Coordinates of C-alpha atoms and ligand atoms in Angstrom, one line a residue:
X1 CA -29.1 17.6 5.3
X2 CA -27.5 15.7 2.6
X3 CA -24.8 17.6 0.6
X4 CA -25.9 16.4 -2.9
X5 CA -23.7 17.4 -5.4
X6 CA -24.4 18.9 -8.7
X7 CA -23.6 15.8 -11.9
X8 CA -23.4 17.6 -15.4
X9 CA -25.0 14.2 -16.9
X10 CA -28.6 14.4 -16.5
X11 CA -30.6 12.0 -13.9
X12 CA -32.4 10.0 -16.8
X13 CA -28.6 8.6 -18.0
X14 CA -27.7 7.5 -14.7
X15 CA -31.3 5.6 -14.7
X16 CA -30.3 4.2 -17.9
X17 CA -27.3 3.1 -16.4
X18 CA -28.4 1.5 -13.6
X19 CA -30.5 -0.2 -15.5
X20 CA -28.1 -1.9 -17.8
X21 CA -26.5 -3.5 -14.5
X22 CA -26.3 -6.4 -12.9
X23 CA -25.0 -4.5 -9.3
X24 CA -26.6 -1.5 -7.6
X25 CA -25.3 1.8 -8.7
X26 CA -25.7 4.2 -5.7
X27 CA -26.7 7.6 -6.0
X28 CA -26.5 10.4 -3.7
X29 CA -28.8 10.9 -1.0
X30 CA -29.1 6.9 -0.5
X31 CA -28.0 5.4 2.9
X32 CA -25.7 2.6 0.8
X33 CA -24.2 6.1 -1.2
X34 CA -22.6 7.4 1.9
X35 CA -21.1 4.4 3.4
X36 CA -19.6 3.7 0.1
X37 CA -18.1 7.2 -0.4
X38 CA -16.4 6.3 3.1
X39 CA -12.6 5.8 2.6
X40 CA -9.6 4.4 5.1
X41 CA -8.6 8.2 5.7
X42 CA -11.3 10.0 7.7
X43 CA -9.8 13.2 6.2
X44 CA -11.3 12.4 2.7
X45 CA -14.5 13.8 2.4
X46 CA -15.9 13.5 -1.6
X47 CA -18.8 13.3 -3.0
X48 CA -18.8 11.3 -6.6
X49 CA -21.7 11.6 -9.1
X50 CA -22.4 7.8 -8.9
X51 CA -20.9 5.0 -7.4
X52 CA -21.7 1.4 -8.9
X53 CA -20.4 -1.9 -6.9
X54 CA -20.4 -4.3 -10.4
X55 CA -20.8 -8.0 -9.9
X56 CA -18.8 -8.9 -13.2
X57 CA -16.9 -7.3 -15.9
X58 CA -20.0 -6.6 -18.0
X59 CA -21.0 -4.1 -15.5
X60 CA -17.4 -2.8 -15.1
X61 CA -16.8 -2.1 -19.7
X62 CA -20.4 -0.4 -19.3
X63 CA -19.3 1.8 -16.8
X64 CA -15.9 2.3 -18.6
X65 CA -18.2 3.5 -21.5
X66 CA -20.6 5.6 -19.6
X67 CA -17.9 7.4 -18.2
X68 CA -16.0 8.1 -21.2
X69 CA -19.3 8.8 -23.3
X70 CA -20.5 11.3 -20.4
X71 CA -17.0 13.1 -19.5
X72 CA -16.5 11.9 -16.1
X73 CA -13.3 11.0 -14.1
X74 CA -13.6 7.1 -13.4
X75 CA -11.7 5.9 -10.5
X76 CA -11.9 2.3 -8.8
X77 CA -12.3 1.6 -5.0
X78 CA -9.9 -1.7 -3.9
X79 CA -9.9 -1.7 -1.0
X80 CA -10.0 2.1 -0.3
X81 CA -6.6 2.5 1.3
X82 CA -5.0 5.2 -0.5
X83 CA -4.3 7.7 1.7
X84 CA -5.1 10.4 -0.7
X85 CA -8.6 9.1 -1.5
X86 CA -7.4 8.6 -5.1
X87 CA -10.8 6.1 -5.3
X88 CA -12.9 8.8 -4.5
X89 CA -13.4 11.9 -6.9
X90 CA -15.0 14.6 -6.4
X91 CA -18.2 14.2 -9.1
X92 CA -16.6 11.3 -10.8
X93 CA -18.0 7.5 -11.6
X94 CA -16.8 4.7 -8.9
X95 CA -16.5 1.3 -9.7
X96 CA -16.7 -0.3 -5.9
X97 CA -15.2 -3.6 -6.2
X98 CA -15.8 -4.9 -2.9
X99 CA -18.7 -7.2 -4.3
X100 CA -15.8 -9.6 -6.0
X101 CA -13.2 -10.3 -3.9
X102 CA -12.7 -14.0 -5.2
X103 CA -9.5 -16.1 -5.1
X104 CA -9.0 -19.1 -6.8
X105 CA -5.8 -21.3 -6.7
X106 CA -3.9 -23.2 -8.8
X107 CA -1.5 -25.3 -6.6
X108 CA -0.1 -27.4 -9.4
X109 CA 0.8 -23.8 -10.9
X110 CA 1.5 -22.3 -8.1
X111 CA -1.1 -19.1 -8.9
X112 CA -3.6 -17.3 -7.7
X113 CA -6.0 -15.7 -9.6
X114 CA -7.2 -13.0 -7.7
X115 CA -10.5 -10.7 -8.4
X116 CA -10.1 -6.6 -8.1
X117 CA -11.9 -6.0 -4.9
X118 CA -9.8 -8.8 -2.7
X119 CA -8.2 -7.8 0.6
X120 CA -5.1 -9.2 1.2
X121 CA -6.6 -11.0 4.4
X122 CA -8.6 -12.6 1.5
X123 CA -5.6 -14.0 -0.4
X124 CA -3.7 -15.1 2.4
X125 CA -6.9 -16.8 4.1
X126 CA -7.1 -19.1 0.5
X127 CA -3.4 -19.3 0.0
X128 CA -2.3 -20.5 3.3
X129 CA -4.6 -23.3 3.5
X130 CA -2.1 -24.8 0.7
X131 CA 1.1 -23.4 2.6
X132 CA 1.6 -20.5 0.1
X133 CA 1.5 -17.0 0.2
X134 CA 1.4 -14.2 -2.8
X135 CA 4.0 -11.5 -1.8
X136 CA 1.6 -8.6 -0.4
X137 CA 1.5 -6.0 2.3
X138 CA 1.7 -5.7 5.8
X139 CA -2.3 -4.9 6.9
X140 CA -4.7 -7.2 6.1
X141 CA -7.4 -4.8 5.2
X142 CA -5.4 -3.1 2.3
X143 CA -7.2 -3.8 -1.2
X144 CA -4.7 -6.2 -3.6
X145 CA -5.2 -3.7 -6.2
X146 CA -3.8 -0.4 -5.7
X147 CA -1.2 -2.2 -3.7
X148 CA 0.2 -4.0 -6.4
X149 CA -0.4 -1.1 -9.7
X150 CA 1.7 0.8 -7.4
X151 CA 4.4 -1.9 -6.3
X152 CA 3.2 -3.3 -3.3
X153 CA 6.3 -4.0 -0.6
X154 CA 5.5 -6.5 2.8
X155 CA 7.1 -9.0 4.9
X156 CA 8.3 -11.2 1.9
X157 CA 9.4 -8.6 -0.7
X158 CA 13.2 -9.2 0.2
X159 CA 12.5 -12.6 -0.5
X160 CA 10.4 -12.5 -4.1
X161 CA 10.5 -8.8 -5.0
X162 CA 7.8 -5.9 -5.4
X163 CA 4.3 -7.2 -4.9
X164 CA 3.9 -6.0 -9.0
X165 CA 6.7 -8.3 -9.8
X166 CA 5.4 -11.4 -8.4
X167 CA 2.2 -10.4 -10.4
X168 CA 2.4 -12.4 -13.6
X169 CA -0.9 -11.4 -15.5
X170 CA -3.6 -8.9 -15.5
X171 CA -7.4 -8.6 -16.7
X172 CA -7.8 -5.1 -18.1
X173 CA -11.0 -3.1 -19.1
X174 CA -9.7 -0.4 -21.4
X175 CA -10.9 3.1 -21.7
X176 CA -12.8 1.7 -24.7
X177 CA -14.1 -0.7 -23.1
X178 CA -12.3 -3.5 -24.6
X179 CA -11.1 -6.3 -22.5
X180 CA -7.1 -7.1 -23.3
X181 CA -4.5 -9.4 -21.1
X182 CA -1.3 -8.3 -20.3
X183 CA 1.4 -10.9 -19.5
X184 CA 4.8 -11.1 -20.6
X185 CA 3.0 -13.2 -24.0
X186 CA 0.2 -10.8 -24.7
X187 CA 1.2 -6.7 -23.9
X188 CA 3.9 -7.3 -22.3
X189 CA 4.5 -3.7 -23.0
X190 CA 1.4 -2.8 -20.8
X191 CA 1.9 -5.5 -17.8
X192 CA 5.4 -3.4 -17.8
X193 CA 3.2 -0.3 -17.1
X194 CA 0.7 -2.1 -15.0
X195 CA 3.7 -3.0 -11.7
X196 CA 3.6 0.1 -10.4
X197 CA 2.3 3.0 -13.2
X198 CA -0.9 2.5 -11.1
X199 CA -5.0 2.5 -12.5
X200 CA -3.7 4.7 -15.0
X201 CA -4.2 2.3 -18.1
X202 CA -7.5 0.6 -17.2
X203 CA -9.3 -1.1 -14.8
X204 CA -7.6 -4.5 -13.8
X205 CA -10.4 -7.3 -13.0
X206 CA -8.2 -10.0 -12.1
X207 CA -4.3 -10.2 -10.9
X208 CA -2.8 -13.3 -11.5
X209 CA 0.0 -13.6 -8.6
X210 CA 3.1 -16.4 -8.5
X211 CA 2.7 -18.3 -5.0
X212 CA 5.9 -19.1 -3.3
X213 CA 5.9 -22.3 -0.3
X214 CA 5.8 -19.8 3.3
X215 CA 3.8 -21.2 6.1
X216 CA 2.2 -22.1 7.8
X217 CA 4.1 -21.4 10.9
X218 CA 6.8 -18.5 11.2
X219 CA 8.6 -16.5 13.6
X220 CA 7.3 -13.3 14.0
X221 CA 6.1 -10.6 16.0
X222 CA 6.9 -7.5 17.8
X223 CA 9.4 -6.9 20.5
X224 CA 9.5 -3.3 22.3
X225 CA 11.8 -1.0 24.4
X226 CA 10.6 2.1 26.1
X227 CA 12.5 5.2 24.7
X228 CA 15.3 5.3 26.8
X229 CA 16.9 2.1 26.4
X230 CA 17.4 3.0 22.2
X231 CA 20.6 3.5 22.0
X232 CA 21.6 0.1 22.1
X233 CA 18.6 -1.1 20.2
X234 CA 19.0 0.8 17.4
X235 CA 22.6 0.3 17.1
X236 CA 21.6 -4.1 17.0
X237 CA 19.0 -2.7 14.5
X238 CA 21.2 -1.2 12.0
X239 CA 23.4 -4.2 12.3
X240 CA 21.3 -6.9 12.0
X241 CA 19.4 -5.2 9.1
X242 CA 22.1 -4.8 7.1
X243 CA 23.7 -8.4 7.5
X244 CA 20.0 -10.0 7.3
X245 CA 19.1 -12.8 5.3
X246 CA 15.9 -12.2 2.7
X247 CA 14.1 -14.5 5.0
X248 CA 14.2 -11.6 7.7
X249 CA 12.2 -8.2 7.5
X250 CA 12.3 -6.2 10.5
X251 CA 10.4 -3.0 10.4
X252 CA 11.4 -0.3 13.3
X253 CA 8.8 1.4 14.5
X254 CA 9.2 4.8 16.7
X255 CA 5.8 5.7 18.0
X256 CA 3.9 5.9 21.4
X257 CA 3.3 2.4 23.1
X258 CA -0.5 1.5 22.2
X259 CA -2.5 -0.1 24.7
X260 CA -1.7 -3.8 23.4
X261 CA -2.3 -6.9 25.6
X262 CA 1.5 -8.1 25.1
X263 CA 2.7 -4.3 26.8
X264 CA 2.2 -4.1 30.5
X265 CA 0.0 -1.3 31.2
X266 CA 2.9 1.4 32.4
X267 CA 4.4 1.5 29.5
X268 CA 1.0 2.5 27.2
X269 CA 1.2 5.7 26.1
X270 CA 4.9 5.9 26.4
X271 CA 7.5 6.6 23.8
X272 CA 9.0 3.1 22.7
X273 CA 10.9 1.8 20.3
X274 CA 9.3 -1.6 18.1
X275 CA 11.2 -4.2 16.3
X276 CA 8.5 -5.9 14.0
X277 CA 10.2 -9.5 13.1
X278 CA 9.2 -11.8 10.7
X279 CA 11.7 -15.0 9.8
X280 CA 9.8 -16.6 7.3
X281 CA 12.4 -19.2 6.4
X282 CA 13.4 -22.4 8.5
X283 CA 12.8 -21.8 12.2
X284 CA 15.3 -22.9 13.8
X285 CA 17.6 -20.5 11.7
X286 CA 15.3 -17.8 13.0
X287 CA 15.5 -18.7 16.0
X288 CA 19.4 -18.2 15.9
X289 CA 19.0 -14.9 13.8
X290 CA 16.9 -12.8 16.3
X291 CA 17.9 -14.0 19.0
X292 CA 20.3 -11.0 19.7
X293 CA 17.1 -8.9 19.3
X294 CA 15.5 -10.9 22.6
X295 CA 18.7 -10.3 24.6
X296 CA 19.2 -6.6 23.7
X297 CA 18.8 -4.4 27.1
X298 CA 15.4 -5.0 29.0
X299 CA 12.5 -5.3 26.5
X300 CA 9.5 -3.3 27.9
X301 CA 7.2 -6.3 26.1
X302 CA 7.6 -9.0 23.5
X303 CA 5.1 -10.9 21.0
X304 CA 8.2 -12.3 19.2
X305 CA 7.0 -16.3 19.1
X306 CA 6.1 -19.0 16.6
X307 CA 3.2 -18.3 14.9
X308 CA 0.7 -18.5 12.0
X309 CA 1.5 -16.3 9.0
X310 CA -1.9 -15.0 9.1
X311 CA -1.5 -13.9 12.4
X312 CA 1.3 -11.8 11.6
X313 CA -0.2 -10.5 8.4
X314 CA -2.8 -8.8 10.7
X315 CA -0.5 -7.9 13.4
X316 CA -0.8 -4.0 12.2
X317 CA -4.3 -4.5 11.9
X318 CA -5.6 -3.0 15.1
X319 CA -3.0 0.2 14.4
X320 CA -4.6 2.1 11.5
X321 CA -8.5 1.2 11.8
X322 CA -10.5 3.1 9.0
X323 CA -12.1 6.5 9.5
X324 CA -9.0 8.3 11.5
X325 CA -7.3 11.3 10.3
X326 CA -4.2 10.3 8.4
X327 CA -1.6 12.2 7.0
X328 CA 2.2 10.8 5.6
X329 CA 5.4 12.5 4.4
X330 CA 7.6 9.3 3.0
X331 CA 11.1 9.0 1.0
X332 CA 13.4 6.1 0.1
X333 CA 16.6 5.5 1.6
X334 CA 19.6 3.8 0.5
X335 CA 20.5 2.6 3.9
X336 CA 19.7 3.5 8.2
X337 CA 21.6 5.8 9.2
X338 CA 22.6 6.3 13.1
X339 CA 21.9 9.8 12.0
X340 CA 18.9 9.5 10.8
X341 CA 17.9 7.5 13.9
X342 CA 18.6 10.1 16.3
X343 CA 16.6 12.8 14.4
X344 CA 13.7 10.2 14.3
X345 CA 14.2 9.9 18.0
X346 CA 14.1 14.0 18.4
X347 CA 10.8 13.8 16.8
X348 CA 9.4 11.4 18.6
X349 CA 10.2 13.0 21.7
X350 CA 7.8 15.7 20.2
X351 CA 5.3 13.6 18.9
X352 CA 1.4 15.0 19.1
X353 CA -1.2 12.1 19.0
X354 CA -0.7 8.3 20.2
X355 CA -1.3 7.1 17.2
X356 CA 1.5 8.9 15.1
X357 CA 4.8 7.1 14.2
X358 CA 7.9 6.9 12.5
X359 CA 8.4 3.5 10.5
X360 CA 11.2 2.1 8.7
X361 CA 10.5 -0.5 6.0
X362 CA 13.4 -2.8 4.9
X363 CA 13.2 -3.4 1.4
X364 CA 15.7 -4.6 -1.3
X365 CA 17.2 -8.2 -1.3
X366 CA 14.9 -9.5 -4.3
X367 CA 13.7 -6.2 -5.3
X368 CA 17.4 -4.9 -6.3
X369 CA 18.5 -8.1 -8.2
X370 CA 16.2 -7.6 -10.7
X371 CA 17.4 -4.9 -13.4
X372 CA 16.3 -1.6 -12.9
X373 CA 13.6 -1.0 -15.7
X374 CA 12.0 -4.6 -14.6
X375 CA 8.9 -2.9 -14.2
X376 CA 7.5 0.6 -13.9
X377 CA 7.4 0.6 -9.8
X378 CA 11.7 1.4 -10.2
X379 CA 13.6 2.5 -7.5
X380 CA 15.5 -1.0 -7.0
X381 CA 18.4 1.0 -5.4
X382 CA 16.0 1.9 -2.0
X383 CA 16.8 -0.3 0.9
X384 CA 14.3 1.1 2.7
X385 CA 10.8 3.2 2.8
X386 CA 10.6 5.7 5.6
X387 CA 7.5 6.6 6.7
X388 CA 6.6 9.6 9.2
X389 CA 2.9 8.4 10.1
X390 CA 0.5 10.8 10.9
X391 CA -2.8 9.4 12.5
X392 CA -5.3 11.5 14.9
X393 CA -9.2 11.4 16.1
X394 CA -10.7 14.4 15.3
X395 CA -10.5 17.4 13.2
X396 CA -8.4 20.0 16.0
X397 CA -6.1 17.8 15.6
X398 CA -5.0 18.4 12.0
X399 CA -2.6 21.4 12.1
X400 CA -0.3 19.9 14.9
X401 CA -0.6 16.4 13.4
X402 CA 0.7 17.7 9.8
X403 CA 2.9 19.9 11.4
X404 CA 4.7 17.0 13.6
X405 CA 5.0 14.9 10.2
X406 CA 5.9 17.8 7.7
X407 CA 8.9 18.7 10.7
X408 CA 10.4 14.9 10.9
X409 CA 10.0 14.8 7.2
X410 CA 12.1 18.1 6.4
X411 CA 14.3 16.6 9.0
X412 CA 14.9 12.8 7.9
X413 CA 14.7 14.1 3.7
X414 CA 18.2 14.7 3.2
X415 CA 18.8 10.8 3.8
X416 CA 16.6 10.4 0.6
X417 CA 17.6 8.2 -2.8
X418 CA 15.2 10.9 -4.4
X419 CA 12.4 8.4 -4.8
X420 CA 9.4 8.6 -3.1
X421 CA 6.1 5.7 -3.0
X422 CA 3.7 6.3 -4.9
X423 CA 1.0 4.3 -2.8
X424 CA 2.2 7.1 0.1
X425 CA 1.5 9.9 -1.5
X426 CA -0.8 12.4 0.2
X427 CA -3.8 14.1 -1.7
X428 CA -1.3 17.8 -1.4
X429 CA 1.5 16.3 -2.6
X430 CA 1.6 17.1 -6.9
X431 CA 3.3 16.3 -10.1
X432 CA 6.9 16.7 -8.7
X433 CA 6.7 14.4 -6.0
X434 CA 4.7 11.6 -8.5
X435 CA 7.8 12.3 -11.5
X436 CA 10.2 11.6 -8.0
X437 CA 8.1 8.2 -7.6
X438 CA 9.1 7.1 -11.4
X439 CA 12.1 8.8 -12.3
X440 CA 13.6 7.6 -15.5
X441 CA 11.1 5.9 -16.8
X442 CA 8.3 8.3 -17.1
X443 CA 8.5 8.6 -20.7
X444 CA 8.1 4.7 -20.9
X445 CA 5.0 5.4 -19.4
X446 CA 3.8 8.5 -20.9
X447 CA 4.1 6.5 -23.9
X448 CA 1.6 3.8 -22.7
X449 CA -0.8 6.2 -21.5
X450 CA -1.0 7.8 -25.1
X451 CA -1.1 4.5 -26.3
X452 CA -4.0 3.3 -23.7
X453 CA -5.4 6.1 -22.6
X454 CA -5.1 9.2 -24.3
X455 CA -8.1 10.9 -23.1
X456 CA -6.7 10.3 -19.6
X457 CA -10.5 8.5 -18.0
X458 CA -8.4 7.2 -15.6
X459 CA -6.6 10.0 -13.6
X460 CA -4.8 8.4 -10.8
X461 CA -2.0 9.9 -11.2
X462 CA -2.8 13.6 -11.5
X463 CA -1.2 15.0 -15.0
X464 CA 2.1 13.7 -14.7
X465 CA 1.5 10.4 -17.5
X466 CA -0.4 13.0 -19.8
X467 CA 1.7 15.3 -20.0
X468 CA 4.4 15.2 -22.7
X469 CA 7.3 12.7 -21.1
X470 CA 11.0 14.7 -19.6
X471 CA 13.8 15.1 -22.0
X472 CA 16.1 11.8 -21.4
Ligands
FAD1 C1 -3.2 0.9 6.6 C2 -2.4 0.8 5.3 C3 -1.4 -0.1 5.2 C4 -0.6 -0.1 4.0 N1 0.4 -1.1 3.9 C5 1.1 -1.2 2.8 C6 2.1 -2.1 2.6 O1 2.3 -2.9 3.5 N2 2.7 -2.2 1.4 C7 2.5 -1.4 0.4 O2 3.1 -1.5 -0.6 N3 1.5 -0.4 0.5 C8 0.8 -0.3 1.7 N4 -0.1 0.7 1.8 C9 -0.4 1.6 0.7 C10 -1.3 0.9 -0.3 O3 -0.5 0.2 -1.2 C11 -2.1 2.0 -1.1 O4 -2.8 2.7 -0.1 C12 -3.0 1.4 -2.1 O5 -3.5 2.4 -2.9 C13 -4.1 0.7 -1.5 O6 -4.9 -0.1 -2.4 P1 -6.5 -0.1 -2.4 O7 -6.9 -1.0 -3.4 O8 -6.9 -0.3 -1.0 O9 -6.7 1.5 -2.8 P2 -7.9 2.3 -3.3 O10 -7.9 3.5 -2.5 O11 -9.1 1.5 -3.4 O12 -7.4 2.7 -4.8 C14 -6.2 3.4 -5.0 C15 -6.0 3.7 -6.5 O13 -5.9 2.5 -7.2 C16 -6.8 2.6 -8.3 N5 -7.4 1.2 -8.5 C17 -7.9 0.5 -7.5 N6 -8.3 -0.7 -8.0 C18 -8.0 -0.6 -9.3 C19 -8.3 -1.6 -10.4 N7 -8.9 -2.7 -10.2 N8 -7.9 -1.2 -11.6 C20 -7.3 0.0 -11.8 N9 -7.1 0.9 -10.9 C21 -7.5 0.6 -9.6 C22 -7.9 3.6 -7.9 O14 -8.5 4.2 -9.0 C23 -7.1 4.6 -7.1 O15 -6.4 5.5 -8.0 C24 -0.9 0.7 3.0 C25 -1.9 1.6 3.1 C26 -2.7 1.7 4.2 C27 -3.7 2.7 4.4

């Protein structure tokens, strides 16, 4: 029986609505309503009032209106990533932007212009075929849009910065309904917001990204060692990460071994540890760089080779398929610690579901050369993000799989900067942990959201911008 939930605006407004539309707006109890309401995390389960998948920006000011004129939380599905199903309120209006995910670009400018419901698989598949690439994340099915309002960090940050950086100008519906640009000639003040404050200030209809020459052909890949042979390993890892080039991100990845082609079959299900390379600069330098990586001990299984970009962009792909049960604990940290290695090694000695992980993200290079109030994303003093990875099938497996992650977290935290991701927040985690995210410039943006916002239609980010900004 469908669960239809109870919408203080009366059925004849949503008619109305619809009606004033070019795209569908999907109501309860219809098939299309419940595979929209359908996020990345299988654990978010909401029901919104209304969910309308616009095919322009007229559609997306008149649901801007209708939601302020009828009280109700507005929220925007990107691509439907965030973990805490910020996309999806409970009784709220959803603007579903996964009917335009266009990408145009300009390769005398070196831009793209880049429409709200893209996929990063979507920019790369336009950009590459020109031998550029927008700095973006690391899974191909992650939405360009909360990515980059939040910061957005992948395989070429070092390189070029924050994804929000690279971002040069945004489209924005306001909570009037009024379209403005923000670049650094028109509210520059608001694109300042925009890198990293999140959907708090309006709904963004195009990014406009800076292309940089990568491609088509890199080195990349992953190259594994079963659990025992770590030591080693992880001692190269630390090394190499913290003499690398920009040109060379290497994520560590501490998780069970899945059951991937390039693994021989003993080894599945195993504890292992993962280098994920990716050398995007001239290959025989590469080459050169990882090869220590190759020679290290006796690799369990390698994918480490010449290869597309947009091959490795999707690498992760087949890891974090929608509709599992996710749940993260992540923090910042100034540098890898051997310490902090071997606690991640306890834990994953303890680990409860194949699918769970402990990942290091290398970060800085560009990201800390640019001053620290850049943009609102901050925390240019992080070298890397950890992130304890919770993923199961079902619903018996929530309590160990939050326990496992809420255990490596308390046990890894101490290493901290203080900062934590935004974009890795869970839906439990509240106002302290989103005021740890910005830091010092949470007034900065308390001021933009009175400025922008001051009804506070668009919630993302709990109270925290609402609320009167800290002292200092
Ligand atoms: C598998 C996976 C891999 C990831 N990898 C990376 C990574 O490599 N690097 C990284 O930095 N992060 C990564 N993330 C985190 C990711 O950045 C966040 O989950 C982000 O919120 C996803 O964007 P989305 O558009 O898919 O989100 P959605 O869930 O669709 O939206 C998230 C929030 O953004 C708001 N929003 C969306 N679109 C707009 C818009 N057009 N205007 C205004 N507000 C909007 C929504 O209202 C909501 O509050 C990953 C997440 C997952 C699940």
């Amino acid at each position: 029986m469908t669960n239809t939930p109870s919408s203080p605006v009366a059925a004849s407004a949503f008619t109305a609505l619809a009606a004033s539309l070019r795209g569908p707006l999907l109501l309860p109890g219809e098939p299309a309503y419940e595979e929209a309401r359908t996020v990345w995390n299988g654990m978010i389960d909401r029901r919104p009032a209304a969910i309308a998948r616009p095919l322009g920006t007229d559609d997306v000011r008149a649901c801007v209106r209708f939601a302020g004129e009828h009280g109700l939380t507005l929220a925007v599905k990107g691509g439907g990533h965030n973990i805490a199903g910020l996309a999806m309120p409970e009784g709220g209006l959803v603007l579903d932007m996964s009917g335009l995910r266009g990408v145009e670009v300009d390769v005398e400018r070196r831009i793209a212009r880049v429409q709200a419901g893209a996929l990063l698989g979507d920019v790369d598949a336009a950009t590459q075929q020109h031998g550029l690439a927008a700095t973006l994340g690391f899974v191909s099915q992650t939405g360009v849009a909360g990515l980059t309002l939040g910061g957005g960090f992948g395989y070429l940050s070092r390189r070029f910065g924050w994804s929000c950086d690279t971002c040069t100008a945004m489209d924005l519906v306001t909570a009037d309904g009024g379209l403005v640009r923000a670049s650094d000639e028109s509210h520059p003040e608001l694109l300042w917001g925009l890198r990293g404050g999140g959907g708090n200030f309006g709904v963004v209809t195009q990014f406009e990204f800076r292309l940089e020459a990568v491609g088509p052909e890199i080195l990349g890949g992953p190259i594994a060692w079963r659990a025992e042979e770590a030591g080693p390993v992880l001692d190269l890892y630390r090394q190499l990460v913290a003499e690398a080039p920009p040109e060379l991100t290497c994520v560590l990845i501490l998780r069970k071994a899945p059951p991937a082609p390039w693994l021989p079959a003993d080894v599945h299900g195993k504890p292992v540890v993962v280098a994920m390379v990716c050398w995007s600069g001239d290959l025989e330098e590469g080459e050169r760089v990882v090869a220590p990586l190759r020679s290290c001990g006796t690799p369990a299984g390698s994918a480490l080779q010449r290869r597309t970009y947009t091959s490795q962009q999707a690498l992760l792909d087949p890891t974090q398929p929608k509709g599992r049960r996710y749940y993260w604990k992540s923090e910042y940290l100034p540098a890898v610690e051997a310490d902090a290695l071997a606690i991640a090694m306890e834990h994953l000695g303890r680990v409860t579901s194949p699918h769970s992980g402990i990942i290091f993200f290398p970060i800085g290079g560009a990201i800390e050369t640019l001053p620290a109030d850049h943009s609102a994303v901050g925390n240019r003093d992080a070298r890397f993000v950890l992130n304890v990875t919770g993923a199961w099938e079902q619903p018996d497996g929530d309590e160990a799989g939050m326990a496992w992650a809420r255990g490596a977290w308390s046990d890894l935290r101490r290493f901290s900067t203080g900062g934590t991701y935004v974009n890795f927040l869970t839906e439990e985690e509240g106002d302290e942990r989103v005021r740890a995210a910005y830091g010092g410039n949470l007034g900065r943006l308390a001021a933009l959201k009175r400025q922008w916002d001051p009804r506070n239609l668009f919630s993302s980010t709990k109270q925290v911008f609402a609320a009167p900004p800290l002292p200092g």
